[in-house]
Amino acid sequence: MAARLVLLLLAVLACATRAATGAKVSQMYVFGDESADVGNANYFKQASLKANKAPYGVSYKPASGRFSDGKLVVDYLAEFLAIPPPRADLAPRNASLPFSGLNYAIAGAGAKAGTNGGKTRGLQLQFNEFRKWLHEAQRTNNPDLKLSEALFVISIGANDYIPELSRAQPNMTTLVAIASSVSNLVISITQSLYNLTGSSNIVVIDLPNLGCLPSVRRAHKSGANCTSDGNQVTVIHNFALLTKTDKLRNNPALPMPNLVLFKQSAVYKTMIQVPTSGLTNQSYPCCEAVTSTGVFVACGQTAGTGKAAVTAGACAAPAKYLWWDTHNPTQVVNQKLANTLFYSTNPAMVRPNGLKKFYGL
């Protein structure tokens, strides 16, 4: 019995350390919100947020459900790994493409279960769907399942804060409580993935500066200036993720040596502050409109009727903009983020290191 336990422990440790010594990654399993949704909202009946029509996708291909003018960070990661982007788990499988994992992310999702009032699928429900799929794959000896070649990505959290940040006077005590709850939930799912799969090849992505989101700035009529409440709670959230992921990675009792924290907040800060980033508009969305009476129109939506109707379309040069719509970045920004996550060797951006070097890819 003791010998069997030793063998099991060695197997788990082999899986947990495989990527750091150089291994193939042929699959990704993605959990998150619209920052990583590749089309799940299109198939979710209760979804109130969809990106399945123009001008979404204008820089890449017809609208596919991605909340941008083109590709997302996970799309570029798939390119760097030389695999097809993992399909939305609610979408039918394309038999002509090799299996490359599953994407459970869906627009509007939060780490907290009640975010957006059931019109989406929260982080715990996404994990539950993966666990159900995994158990069935293991039961049937599904050849698609290759956990030793899997990378897990978690990109979520902004939607948990936006309702409070959009209030005329956000309550900082409430925001701090949200930060504690959300960061704990993200870490809990991170641990659950490890416990379920035996793999610590997990990327946790922190939040961009929520005070700089166009929707938050507009709610506070701050123009091009980011809001202080949004700034503060983003720092609190991201610091909590940093300390908790460091603790998991270095825990001598049950270490997760391959756990990576992508500090996209630092990349956003650089793109906003450094003129050479190639962006000329870091404050306002590429896709929005304003009526003659001052009513803002969300991307792809129409306000008014007849000759007074105003439809929010894309700007002429999305590649010059940081923000695509009121919450999400443009394709060029997603590419910059993915490049940093994969290739950077700066621990201030990716901790402890970028995926290519850290995983020996």
Coordinates of C-alpha atoms in Angstrom, one line a residue:
M1 CA 0.0 0.0 0.0
A2 CA 2.8 2.4 0.9
A3 CA 4.6 1.6 -2.3
R4 CA 1.5 2.4 -4.3
L5 CA 1.1 5.7 -2.6
V6 CA 4.8 6.6 -3.4
L7 CA 4.2 5.7 -7.0
L8 CA 1.1 7.8 -7.2
L9 CA 3.0 10.8 -5.6
L10 CA 5.8 10.4 -8.1
A11 CA 3.3 10.4 -11.0
V12 CA 1.7 13.6 -9.8
L13 CA 5.1 15.3 -9.3
A14 CA 6.1 14.3 -12.8
C15 CA 3.0 15.9 -14.2
A16 CA 3.4 19.0 -12.1
T17 CA 7.1 19.6 -13.1
R18 CA 7.0 18.4 -16.7
A19 CA 6.5 21.8 -18.4
A20 CA 9.4 23.4 -16.5
T21 CA 11.8 20.9 -18.0
G22 CA 10.6 21.5 -21.5
A23 CA 7.5 19.8 -22.9
K24 CA 4.9 20.0 -25.6
V25 CA 1.7 21.9 -24.9
S26 CA -1.0 20.6 -27.3
Q27 CA -4.1 21.7 -25.4
M28 CA -5.4 24.7 -23.5
Y29 CA -8.4 24.9 -21.1
V30 CA -9.6 28.4 -20.6
F31 CA -11.8 29.9 -17.9
G32 CA -13.0 33.5 -17.8
D33 CA -15.1 36.3 -19.0
E34 CA -15.4 38.3 -22.3
S35 CA -11.6 38.8 -22.2
A36 CA -11.3 35.1 -23.2
D37 CA -14.8 34.3 -24.7
V38 CA -14.4 32.9 -28.2
G39 CA -18.1 32.3 -28.8
N40 CA -19.8 30.7 -25.8
A41 CA -22.2 33.6 -25.4
N42 CA -23.5 32.9 -28.8
Y43 CA -24.8 29.5 -27.6
F44 CA -25.9 30.5 -24.1
K45 CA -29.7 31.2 -24.1
Q46 CA -29.7 33.5 -21.1
A47 CA -26.7 35.6 -22.3
S48 CA -27.4 39.3 -22.4
L49 CA -24.0 40.2 -23.9
K50 CA -23.2 39.0 -27.4
A51 CA -20.6 39.9 -30.0
N52 CA -21.9 37.9 -32.9
K53 CA -22.5 40.7 -35.4
A54 CA -20.5 43.6 -37.0
P55 CA -18.6 45.6 -36.2
Y56 CA -17.1 43.0 -33.9
G57 CA -14.4 41.0 -35.7
V58 CA -13.8 43.7 -38.3
S59 CA -10.0 43.4 -38.1
Y60 CA -9.9 39.6 -38.3
K61 CA -12.9 37.9 -39.7
P62 CA -16.7 38.0 -39.5
A63 CA -18.0 38.4 -35.9
S64 CA -17.3 35.1 -34.1
G65 CA -18.4 36.0 -30.6
R66 CA -15.1 37.6 -29.6
F67 CA -15.5 40.9 -27.8
S68 CA -12.9 42.8 -29.9
D69 CA -12.2 43.9 -33.4
G70 CA -10.2 40.7 -33.8
K71 CA -8.2 38.1 -31.9
L72 CA -8.0 37.7 -28.2
V73 CA -5.0 36.9 -26.0
V74 CA -5.9 33.2 -25.9
D75 CA -6.0 33.2 -29.8
Y76 CA -2.4 34.5 -29.9
L77 CA -1.3 32.0 -27.3
A78 CA -2.6 29.2 -29.4
E79 CA -0.7 30.6 -32.4
F80 CA 2.5 30.6 -30.4
L81 CA 1.9 27.0 -29.3
A82 CA 1.1 26.0 -32.9
I83 CA -2.3 24.7 -32.0
P84 CA -5.8 25.7 -33.1
P85 CA -7.6 28.0 -30.7
P86 CA -9.5 25.8 -28.2
R87 CA -13.2 25.8 -29.3
A88 CA -15.9 27.3 -27.2
D89 CA -17.2 24.3 -25.1
L90 CA -20.8 25.2 -26.0
A91 CA -20.1 25.2 -29.7
P92 CA -20.3 22.1 -31.9
R93 CA -17.0 20.5 -32.6
N94 CA -15.3 20.9 -36.0
A95 CA -14.2 17.4 -36.9
S96 CA -11.7 18.7 -39.4
L97 CA -9.6 20.3 -36.7
P98 CA -7.5 18.4 -34.1
F99 CA -8.7 18.7 -30.6
S100 CA -6.8 21.4 -28.8
G101 CA -8.7 21.8 -25.5
L102 CA -11.8 23.7 -24.5
N103 CA -12.7 27.3 -23.7
Y104 CA -15.3 27.7 -21.0
A105 CA -15.0 31.5 -20.8
I106 CA -18.2 33.5 -21.4
A107 CA -19.1 37.2 -21.6
G108 CA -20.4 38.8 -18.4
A109 CA -19.0 36.1 -16.1
G110 CA -17.5 36.9 -12.7
A111 CA -15.6 34.9 -10.1
K112 CA -18.7 35.4 -7.9
A113 CA -21.7 33.2 -8.7
G114 CA -24.3 36.0 -8.8
T115 CA -22.4 38.4 -11.2
N116 CA -24.8 39.6 -13.9
G117 CA -27.8 37.9 -12.4
G118 CA -27.6 34.5 -14.0
K119 CA -27.3 35.8 -17.5
T120 CA -23.9 34.2 -17.8
R121 CA -21.9 31.3 -16.4
G122 CA -19.6 32.1 -13.4
L123 CA -16.2 30.7 -12.7
Q124 CA -17.3 27.9 -10.4
L125 CA -19.9 26.7 -13.0
Q126 CA -17.2 26.8 -15.7
F127 CA -15.0 24.6 -13.6
N128 CA -17.9 22.2 -12.9
E129 CA -18.4 21.8 -16.6
F130 CA -14.7 21.0 -17.1
R131 CA -14.8 18.5 -14.3
K132 CA -17.8 16.8 -15.8
W133 CA -16.1 16.6 -19.2
L134 CA -12.9 15.4 -17.6
H135 CA -14.6 12.6 -15.6
E136 CA -16.4 11.4 -18.8
A137 CA -13.2 11.5 -20.8
Q138 CA -11.4 9.5 -18.2
R139 CA -14.3 7.0 -17.9
T140 CA -14.3 6.4 -21.7
N141 CA -10.5 6.6 -22.2
N142 CA -11.0 9.5 -24.5
P143 CA -7.8 9.8 -26.7
D144 CA -8.3 13.6 -26.8
L145 CA -7.4 13.8 -23.1
K146 CA -3.7 14.7 -22.6
L147 CA -3.4 16.4 -19.3
S148 CA 0.4 16.2 -19.4
E149 CA 0.3 18.5 -22.4
A150 CA -2.3 20.9 -21.1
L151 CA -2.1 24.5 -20.2
F152 CA -4.9 26.1 -18.1
V153 CA -5.7 29.8 -18.3
I154 CA -7.9 31.8 -15.9
S155 CA -8.9 35.4 -17.0
I156 CA -11.7 36.8 -14.9
G157 CA -12.7 39.4 -12.3
A158 CA -13.5 42.7 -13.8
N159 CA -17.3 42.1 -14.0
D160 CA -17.4 41.6 -10.2
Y161 CA -16.3 45.2 -9.7
I162 CA -18.0 47.2 -12.4
P163 CA -21.4 47.6 -10.8
E164 CA -20.0 49.1 -7.7
L165 CA -17.4 51.2 -9.6
S166 CA -20.2 52.6 -11.9
R167 CA -22.1 54.0 -8.9
A168 CA -21.9 57.8 -8.4
Q169 CA -20.0 57.2 -5.2
P170 CA -18.4 53.8 -5.0
N171 CA -18.0 52.5 -1.5
M172 CA -14.4 51.5 -0.9
T173 CA -15.3 49.2 2.0
T174 CA -17.5 47.3 -0.4
L175 CA -14.8 47.2 -3.1
V176 CA -12.2 45.9 -0.6
A177 CA -14.6 43.2 0.4
I178 CA -15.2 42.3 -3.3
A179 CA -11.4 42.1 -3.8
S180 CA -11.0 39.7 -0.9
S181 CA -13.8 37.5 -2.2
V182 CA -12.9 37.5 -5.9
S183 CA -9.2 36.9 -5.3
N184 CA -10.0 34.0 -3.0
L185 CA -12.4 32.5 -5.5
V186 CA -9.8 32.7 -8.3
I187 CA -7.2 31.1 -6.1
S188 CA -9.7 28.4 -5.0
I189 CA -10.4 27.4 -8.6
T190 CA -6.6 27.4 -9.3
Q191 CA -6.1 24.9 -6.4
S192 CA -9.1 22.9 -7.5
L193 CA -7.6 22.6 -11.0
Y194 CA -4.4 21.3 -9.5
N195 CA -6.2 18.9 -7.2
L196 CA -8.3 17.6 -10.1
T197 CA -5.6 17.2 -12.8
G198 CA -2.3 17.0 -10.9
S199 CA -0.9 19.8 -13.1
S200 CA 0.2 23.2 -12.0
N201 CA 0.7 24.4 -15.6
I202 CA -1.8 27.2 -14.9
V203 CA -1.7 30.9 -15.9
V204 CA -3.7 33.3 -13.7
I205 CA -4.2 36.8 -15.3
D206 CA -4.6 39.8 -13.1
L207 CA -6.8 42.8 -14.0
P208 CA -6.1 45.9 -16.0
N209 CA -6.6 49.2 -14.2
L210 CA -10.4 49.2 -13.8
G211 CA -10.5 52.9 -13.2
C212 CA -9.4 53.4 -16.8
L213 CA -12.2 51.4 -18.3
P214 CA -14.2 53.7 -20.6
S215 CA -17.5 52.6 -18.9
V216 CA -16.2 53.5 -15.5
R217 CA -14.7 56.8 -16.5
R218 CA -18.0 57.7 -18.3
A219 CA -20.0 56.9 -15.2
H220 CA -17.9 59.4 -13.3
K221 CA -17.7 61.9 -16.1
S222 CA -13.9 61.9 -15.6
G223 CA -13.1 62.3 -19.3
A224 CA -9.7 60.9 -20.1
N225 CA -8.7 60.6 -16.5
C226 CA -8.9 57.3 -14.7
T227 CA -10.9 57.1 -11.5
S228 CA -9.1 56.8 -8.1
D229 CA -11.5 54.2 -6.7
G230 CA -10.9 52.0 -9.7
N231 CA -7.1 52.5 -9.4
Q232 CA -7.1 51.6 -5.7
V233 CA -9.2 48.5 -5.9
T234 CA -7.2 47.2 -8.9
V235 CA -4.0 47.5 -6.9
I236 CA -5.6 45.6 -4.0
H237 CA -7.0 42.8 -6.2
N238 CA -3.8 42.4 -8.1
F239 CA -1.6 42.4 -5.0
A240 CA -3.8 39.7 -3.5
L241 CA -3.3 37.5 -6.5
L242 CA 0.4 38.1 -6.5
T243 CA 0.9 37.1 -2.9
K244 CA -1.5 34.2 -3.1
T245 CA 0.1 32.7 -6.3
D246 CA 3.6 33.2 -4.8
K247 CA 2.4 31.2 -1.8
L248 CA 1.0 28.4 -3.9
R249 CA 4.1 28.2 -6.0
N250 CA 6.4 28.0 -3.1
N251 CA 4.4 26.0 -0.7
P252 CA 6.7 23.2 0.5
A253 CA 3.8 21.0 1.6
L254 CA 2.0 21.0 -1.8
P255 CA 4.0 23.1 -4.3
M256 CA 2.6 24.3 -7.6
P257 CA 6.0 25.0 -9.3
N258 CA 4.6 25.9 -12.8
L259 CA 2.0 28.4 -11.7
V260 CA 2.3 31.7 -13.6
L261 CA 0.9 35.1 -12.8
F262 CA 0.5 37.4 -15.8
K263 CA 0.6 41.0 -14.6
Q264 CA -1.2 42.4 -17.6
S265 CA -1.9 45.5 -15.4
A266 CA 1.8 46.4 -15.8
V267 CA 1.6 46.0 -19.6
Y268 CA -1.5 48.3 -19.8
K269 CA 0.3 50.9 -17.7
T270 CA 3.2 50.9 -20.2
M271 CA 0.9 51.2 -23.2
I272 CA -1.0 54.1 -21.6
Q273 CA 2.1 56.0 -20.4
V274 CA 4.6 55.4 -23.2
P275 CA 4.0 57.3 -26.4
T276 CA 6.0 54.8 -28.4
S277 CA 3.4 52.1 -27.8
G278 CA 2.0 52.9 -31.2
L279 CA -1.4 53.9 -29.8
T280 CA -2.8 57.4 -30.3
N281 CA -6.0 57.0 -28.3
Q282 CA -5.7 55.3 -24.9
S283 CA -8.9 56.7 -23.4
Y284 CA -11.9 56.4 -25.6
P285 CA -13.4 53.3 -27.4
C286 CA -12.9 52.7 -31.1
C287 CA -16.5 51.4 -31.3
E288 CA -19.1 53.7 -29.8
A289 CA -21.4 56.6 -30.8
V290 CA -23.1 59.6 -29.2
T291 CA -26.5 60.9 -30.2
S292 CA -27.3 64.6 -30.8
T293 CA -28.8 64.6 -27.3
G294 CA -25.6 63.3 -25.7
V295 CA -26.7 59.6 -25.2
F296 CA -23.9 57.1 -25.6
V297 CA -24.5 54.2 -27.9
A298 CA -22.7 50.9 -27.2
C299 CA -20.7 49.1 -29.9
G300 CA -23.0 47.6 -32.5
Q301 CA -26.1 49.0 -31.0
T302 CA -28.6 51.5 -32.4
A303 CA -30.3 54.3 -30.6
G304 CA -33.3 56.3 -32.0
T305 CA -35.4 55.6 -35.0
G306 CA -35.7 56.8 -38.6
K307 CA -33.4 59.7 -39.6
A308 CA -32.5 60.2 -36.0
A309 CA -31.2 56.7 -35.6
V310 CA -27.5 56.4 -34.6
T311 CA -25.6 53.1 -34.8
A312 CA -22.3 52.6 -33.1
G313 CA -19.7 51.4 -35.6
A314 CA -16.0 50.9 -35.7
C315 CA -13.5 53.8 -36.0
A316 CA -11.3 54.0 -39.1
A317 CA -8.1 52.7 -37.4
P318 CA -8.7 50.3 -34.6
A319 CA -5.0 49.5 -34.4
K320 CA -4.4 53.1 -33.0
Y321 CA -6.9 52.5 -30.1
L322 CA -6.3 50.9 -26.7
W323 CA -10.0 50.2 -26.2
W324 CA -12.3 48.5 -28.7
D325 CA -15.5 49.0 -26.7
T326 CA -16.3 50.2 -23.2
H327 CA -14.7 47.2 -21.5
N328 CA -12.5 45.4 -23.9
P329 CA -9.2 46.1 -25.7
T330 CA -8.5 46.0 -29.4
Q331 CA -6.8 43.2 -31.3
V332 CA -3.4 45.0 -31.4
V333 CA -3.5 45.4 -27.6
N334 CA -4.4 41.7 -27.2
Q335 CA -1.4 40.8 -29.4
K336 CA 0.9 43.0 -27.2
L337 CA -0.5 41.3 -24.1
A338 CA 0.0 37.8 -25.5
N339 CA 3.5 38.6 -26.7
T340 CA 4.5 39.7 -23.2
L341 CA 2.9 36.7 -21.6
F342 CA 4.7 34.3 -23.9
Y343 CA 8.1 35.9 -24.5
S344 CA 8.8 38.3 -21.6
T345 CA 11.6 37.5 -19.2
N346 CA 10.7 40.4 -16.9
P347 CA 9.1 39.2 -13.6
A348 CA 7.5 42.6 -13.2
M349 CA 5.3 41.6 -16.2
V350 CA 5.1 37.8 -15.9
R351 CA 5.9 36.1 -12.6
P352 CA 8.2 34.2 -12.4
N353 CA 8.8 34.3 -16.1
G354 CA 7.3 34.3 -19.6
L355 CA 5.8 31.0 -20.8
K356 CA 8.4 30.3 -23.5
K357 CA 11.4 30.4 -21.1
F358 CA 9.7 29.2 -17.9
Y359 CA 8.0 26.2 -19.5
G360 CA 11.0 25.5 -21.9
L361 CA 8.8 25.7 -25.0

